[in-house]
Amino acid sequence: MINHENLKNRIQLYSQTTFGSSFEELLDTEKYVVLSKALMENVLPLWTESRNALAGKRRAFYLSSEYLMGRFLTNNLINMGAKEEVEKLLDEMGIEYDSIEESEEDPALGNGGLGRLAACFLDSAATLGYPLDGYGIRYDFGLFKQKIKDKEQVEEADNWTKFGDPWGIRKVKETVLVAFRGSEIRAVPYDYPVIGYGHKMINTLRLWKAESLEEFDFKAFNDQNYDLAVKAKNDAENIAKVLYPNDSYEEGKKLRLKQQYFFVSASLQDIVRRYKKENNSIEGFADKHAIQLNDTHPAVAIPELMRILTKLEGMEWNSAWKIVKNVFGYTNHTLMAEALEQWPVRYYEELIPQIYEIIQRINYMLLEELAGYGITHDQFHKYEIINNGNIRMAWLSIYGSKSVNGVARLHTDLLINQELRDWYRLYPWKFNNKTNGITQRRWLLQSNPELSSLVSELLGGDEWITDLAKLKELERFAWDEAILERFRGIKQLKKSQLAEYIKYTEGVDIDPGSIYDIQIKRLHEYKRQLLNALHIIHLYFRIKEDPELDIHPRTFIFGAKAAPGYIRAKGIIRLINDIKELVNNDPVVSNRIKVVFVQNYRVSYAEKLFPAADVSEQISTAGKEASGTGNMKFMLNGAPTLGTYDGANIEIVEEAGEENNYIFGLRVEDIKAIGDTYDPKEVYNNNPNLKRALDSLVDGTFKDDTGVYREIYNSLLYGADWHRPDNYYVLKDFEEYRLAQEKIDRDYRNSIEWARKCWLNLVNSGKFSSDRTIEEYSREIWSIEKI
């Protein structure tokens, strides 16, 4: 419970000491800072108690380059059980909580599913009572803030701390030094509380800020060499400026490597330092620690821990290697070859030569082991960590870890049988599956309170908040029309709320009575936003031909960021916005279909989109999406999946029934069977609907002053120098996708049957809680127990 009078006094005190004014006179952004600071006084005692309870216990640590946390305030209040109290107190003061909530900037610490998964995992671990702390980088500007100007993506700095960072505590005394060739960088930790639901346990997300040892060269400045005076400071701080700096050129690639080593080295030094405070001997390190590598970005942790153990702690090599192999677990998040990181040897030699020497020795040890298994020299190239002038980080991760897991059953099967089959034959005991999950606290309880209330009412309690499998008990209401009507009413309310928000933020009027068809995810060709776009062009031409065409009104909503250097992906964003202008400005078409591209897609926007969705677009090329977690968030909020048989879609339709979802297109085995015989020109020439839609890219329908549409057109029909034609089978799957969309149009008109499909998705989503995933990691990989 929160003492109203104490909190009110703290609010006024922080208002004066921070901004020199009363709380009532502050800007909303300032009120957010003050309220959060005041609430931190309630957090700190339990945070300290939680830390003290970890003494001597086995713990797990999560190393991730991304944490897409979302706004802190409401999530923390819900988990503290204090949201209603704080809203009431503010109301007594004449202050609107919603205005303060909307003023909070989303922390710019992640990009897509990788970072959001990490955030869900931290929430689940704290809620369940597992000792799991996260480590990452405190980016100054994150990925970028996206604006759409003249239909193009424009990247702007996302200065998420410009109004303050009240939930982060700077721990200067726990600073560590990270050494690169010829320089050292100061890594300063900022700690963020990860509050478990019910306010029982608080874990920590520790993010490192990069700072220079030399703040200012006074002599250089005095000599009027002003740029040189701050060069060391700027060089150091660049490491933590942005997430995934553009690596189109060599300097960007080097900066990415420096980022990775910076946060990994700082984190491992910190973990070892804490261990030594409680233990006299480093020999038992593996008994007390499990460290999970969230993809290959932190893979340099393996040689870095070897450096710490052998160079700093004086351990013999084999003893240190035994510890390393028993500490690390590696999560693989992709089947995409370009995402299985490789670094040129010369970068390591230039920046961190001491680490390269250790990797060489690890590689030599691997080759000796291979020979011992009877593997011949001509087969070594399949396994070599250093190969053809590159360091293969996935190979390093597999060899240096005790566990290698995929993130959906199909994904893990493909790793074992295709991408990593040679490694699986070598170490079958390492491989396992951990299907991803999402936290219901943020993605239902927080983002859809109306549906949450209905769920709690029907279940007679709120146990589902920490046990999502309870939703299965609601399956009996799938044939209760009164309940389905209430469910439909909630969906309609969320659609109306989203329509208001889109009008306010994007300036587009949309019909809440239309089908909300939503595709929100990172922009990449394999995710096939282009397939969705071509279908909309097809509908546009059909309506132009027949203005009386019998279709239910449809609103297509996209949200996506493209990497700054990914030219084709940015071209697809431009195309979607061109289609938006074409469709929305046509008086004949715009009352039948509408297109929206939401700018700067992020967690707080997603919290409005998922509850309002009627259709969840999950249309990646089969075998390319490792899991997906957006599909789970849509499902949890009662939206059927329109998708390929890929990633977690497979497990979703197993739980909710294929009859309640819309699966289309090639499957993995179909793609394999097609092989090199596939000719997209044949598909194109034999499908007039597809041909007309694709031709619009080059026939003047859209202005192509940059040539990007012609390039997309050519890539689909003729290929590019780095891939074959229609590499992601957009054209091949177009017809089945079109037919699936027509079936959705027909089914949606039967409102009760549609509501039943949605309800059966909601009540069968229990498997996809990150609580379940964390239980599996804790039991089967980390061997940690609840505190």
PDB file of C-alpha atoms in Angstrom, residues 577-684:
ATOM      1  CA  ASN A 577       3.107   5.285 -48.339  1.00  0.00           C
ATOM      2  CA  ASP A 578       2.640   5.797 -52.077  1.00  0.00           C
ATOM      3  CA  ILE A 579      -0.166   3.226 -51.989  1.00  0.00           C
ATOM      4  CA  LYS A 580      -1.625   5.063 -49.004  1.00  0.00           C
ATOM      5  CA  GLU A 581      -1.740   8.312 -50.996  1.00  0.00           C
ATOM      6  CA  LEU A 582      -3.229   6.573 -54.042  1.00  0.00           C
ATOM      7  CA  VAL A 583      -5.936   4.724 -52.082  1.00  0.00           C
ATOM      8  CA  ASN A 584      -6.875   7.276 -49.431  1.00  0.00           C
ATOM      9  CA  ASN A 585      -7.209  10.156 -51.895  1.00  0.00           C
ATOM     10  CA  ASP A 586      -9.428   8.262 -54.316  1.00  0.00           C
ATOM     11  CA  PRO A 587     -13.103   9.019 -53.540  1.00  0.00           C
ATOM     12  CA  VAL A 588     -14.253   5.755 -55.115  1.00  0.00           C
ATOM     13  CA  VAL A 589     -11.763   3.521 -53.287  1.00  0.00           C
ATOM     14  CA  SER A 590     -11.237   5.217 -49.934  1.00  0.00           C
ATOM     15  CA  ASN A 591     -14.684   4.363 -48.572  1.00  0.00           C
ATOM     16  CA  ARG A 592     -13.933   0.679 -49.185  1.00  0.00           C
ATOM     17  CA  ILE A 593     -10.286   0.364 -48.170  1.00  0.00           C
ATOM     18  CA  LYS A 594      -7.868   2.611 -46.294  1.00  0.00           C
ATOM     19  CA  VAL A 595      -4.126   2.379 -45.720  1.00  0.00           C
ATOM     20  CA  VAL A 596      -2.264   3.663 -42.653  1.00  0.00           C
ATOM     21  CA  PHE A 597       1.465   3.657 -42.006  1.00  0.00           C
ATOM     22  CA  VAL A 598       2.030   4.433 -38.338  1.00  0.00           C
ATOM     23  CA  GLN A 599       5.169   6.462 -37.810  1.00  0.00           C
ATOM     24  CA  ASN A 600       7.818   5.464 -35.302  1.00  0.00           C
ATOM     25  CA  TYR A 601       6.306   2.104 -34.386  1.00  0.00           C
ATOM     26  CA  ARG A 602       7.262   1.334 -30.779  1.00  0.00           C
ATOM     27  CA  VAL A 603       6.006  -0.437 -27.660  1.00  0.00           C
ATOM     28  CA  SER A 604       3.595   2.302 -26.544  1.00  0.00           C
ATOM     29  CA  TYR A 605       2.016   2.407 -30.025  1.00  0.00           C
ATOM     30  CA  ALA A 606       1.882  -1.397 -30.098  1.00  0.00           C
ATOM     31  CA  GLU A 607      -0.118  -1.365 -26.861  1.00  0.00           C
ATOM     32  CA  LYS A 608      -2.902   0.386 -28.801  1.00  0.00           C
ATOM     33  CA  LEU A 609      -2.590  -1.674 -31.992  1.00  0.00           C
ATOM     34  CA  PHE A 610      -2.683  -5.244 -30.677  1.00  0.00           C
ATOM     35  CA  PRO A 611      -5.996  -4.937 -28.760  1.00  0.00           C
ATOM     36  CA  ALA A 612      -7.742  -3.352 -31.780  1.00  0.00           C
ATOM     37  CA  ALA A 613      -6.650  -5.840 -34.440  1.00  0.00           C
ATOM     38  CA  ASP A 614      -9.091  -8.039 -36.339  1.00  0.00           C
ATOM     39  CA  VAL A 615      -6.445  -9.771 -38.450  1.00  0.00           C
ATOM     40  CA  SER A 616      -2.845 -10.581 -37.477  1.00  0.00           C
ATOM     41  CA  GLU A 617      -0.556 -10.534 -40.534  1.00  0.00           C
ATOM     42  CA  GLN A 618       2.249 -13.097 -40.027  1.00  0.00           C
ATOM     43  CA  ILE A 619       3.200 -13.747 -43.643  1.00  0.00           C
ATOM     44  CA  SER A 620       6.947 -14.424 -43.571  1.00  0.00           C
ATOM     45  CA  THR A 621       8.493 -16.845 -46.046  1.00  0.00           C
ATOM     46  CA  ALA A 622       8.187 -20.311 -44.521  1.00  0.00           C
ATOM     47  CA  GLY A 623      11.360 -21.275 -42.692  1.00  0.00           C
ATOM     48  CA  LYS A 624      12.628 -17.712 -42.265  1.00  0.00           C
ATOM     49  CA  GLU A 625      10.854 -16.426 -39.129  1.00  0.00           C
ATOM     50  CA  ALA A 626      12.423 -18.143 -36.144  1.00  0.00           C
ATOM     51  CA  SER A 627       9.413 -17.608 -33.920  1.00  0.00           C
ATOM     52  CA  GLY A 628       7.731 -14.242 -33.839  1.00  0.00           C
ATOM     53  CA  THR A 629       6.180 -12.784 -30.704  1.00  0.00           C
ATOM     54  CA  GLY A 630       3.863 -10.235 -32.314  1.00  0.00           C
ATOM     55  CA  ASN A 631       1.767 -13.202 -33.449  1.00  0.00           C
ATOM     56  CA  MET A 632       1.346 -14.173 -29.797  1.00  0.00           C
ATOM     57  CA  LYS A 633       0.302 -10.648 -28.756  1.00  0.00           C
ATOM     58  CA  PHE A 634      -2.373 -10.554 -31.439  1.00  0.00           C
ATOM     59  CA  MET A 635      -3.592 -14.002 -30.390  1.00  0.00           C
ATOM     60  CA  LEU A 636      -3.750 -12.988 -26.723  1.00  0.00           C
ATOM     61  CA  ASN A 637      -5.993 -10.072 -27.696  1.00  0.00           C
ATOM     62  CA  GLY A 638      -8.279 -12.245 -29.808  1.00  0.00           C
ATOM     63  CA  ALA A 639      -7.120 -11.772 -33.405  1.00  0.00           C
ATOM     64  CA  PRO A 640      -6.880 -14.726 -35.811  1.00  0.00           C
ATOM     65  CA  THR A 641      -3.575 -15.255 -37.598  1.00  0.00           C
ATOM     66  CA  LEU A 642      -3.306 -14.808 -41.344  1.00  0.00           C
ATOM     67  CA  GLY A 643       0.018 -16.467 -41.874  1.00  0.00           C
ATOM     68  CA  THR A 644       2.346 -18.995 -43.369  1.00  0.00           C
ATOM     69  CA  TYR A 645       3.218 -22.286 -41.720  1.00  0.00           C
ATOM     70  CA  ASP A 646       6.259 -20.706 -40.107  1.00  0.00           C
ATOM     71  CA  GLY A 647       7.794 -19.980 -36.712  1.00  0.00           C
ATOM     72  CA  ALA A 648       5.364 -19.975 -33.814  1.00  0.00           C
ATOM     73  CA  ASN A 649       2.404 -19.714 -36.219  1.00  0.00           C
ATOM     74  CA  ILE A 650       2.524 -23.502 -36.340  1.00  0.00           C
ATOM     75  CA  GLU A 651       2.147 -23.832 -32.591  1.00  0.00           C
ATOM     76  CA  ILE A 652      -0.532 -21.116 -32.531  1.00  0.00           C
ATOM     77  CA  VAL A 653      -2.775 -23.017 -34.938  1.00  0.00           C
ATOM     78  CA  GLU A 654      -2.092 -26.238 -33.036  1.00  0.00           C
ATOM     79  CA  GLU A 655      -3.390 -24.575 -29.873  1.00  0.00           C
ATOM     80  CA  ALA A 656      -6.305 -22.598 -31.329  1.00  0.00           C
ATOM     81  CA  GLY A 657      -7.182 -24.762 -34.331  1.00  0.00           C
ATOM     82  CA  GLU A 658      -6.359 -24.185 -37.982  1.00  0.00           C
ATOM     83  CA  GLU A 659     -10.067 -23.615 -38.601  1.00  0.00           C
ATOM     84  CA  ASN A 660      -9.841 -20.496 -36.429  1.00  0.00           C
ATOM     85  CA  ASN A 661      -6.890 -19.074 -38.342  1.00  0.00           C
ATOM     86  CA  TYR A 662      -5.899 -18.574 -41.982  1.00  0.00           C
ATOM     87  CA  ILE A 663      -2.835 -20.496 -43.084  1.00  0.00           C
ATOM     88  CA  PHE A 664      -1.683 -20.189 -46.691  1.00  0.00           C
ATOM     89  CA  GLY A 665       1.305 -20.548 -48.955  1.00  0.00           C
ATOM     90  CA  LEU A 666       4.382 -22.656 -49.419  1.00  0.00           C
ATOM     91  CA  ARG A 667       5.686 -24.701 -46.498  1.00  0.00           C
ATOM     92  CA  VAL A 668       9.330 -25.449 -45.808  1.00  0.00           C
ATOM     93  CA  GLU A 669       9.141 -28.810 -47.547  1.00  0.00           C
ATOM     94  CA  ASP A 670       7.486 -27.187 -50.595  1.00  0.00           C
ATOM     95  CA  ILE A 671      10.292 -24.664 -50.926  1.00  0.00           C
ATOM     96  CA  LYS A 672      12.850 -27.416 -50.631  1.00  0.00           C
ATOM     97  CA  ALA A 673      11.064 -29.459 -53.313  1.00  0.00           C
ATOM     98  CA  ILE A 674      10.911 -26.511 -55.733  1.00  0.00           C
ATOM     99  CA  GLY A 675      14.662 -25.973 -55.477  1.00  0.00           C
ATOM    100  CA  ASP A 676      16.211 -24.223 -58.466  1.00  0.00           C
ATOM    101  CA  THR A 677      13.329 -25.070 -60.804  1.00  0.00           C
ATOM    102  CA  TYR A 678      11.229 -22.105 -59.665  1.00  0.00           C
ATOM    103  CA  ASP A 679      10.677 -19.428 -62.315  1.00  0.00           C
ATOM    104  CA  PRO A 680       8.703 -16.427 -60.983  1.00  0.00           C
ATOM    105  CA  LYS A 681       8.168 -15.113 -64.528  1.00  0.00           C
ATOM    106  CA  GLU A 682       5.923 -18.087 -65.199  1.00  0.00           C
ATOM    107  CA  VAL A 683       3.792 -17.271 -62.136  1.00  0.00           C
ATOM    108  CA  TYR A 684       3.725 -13.601 -63.144  1.00  0.00           C
TER     109      TYR A 684
END
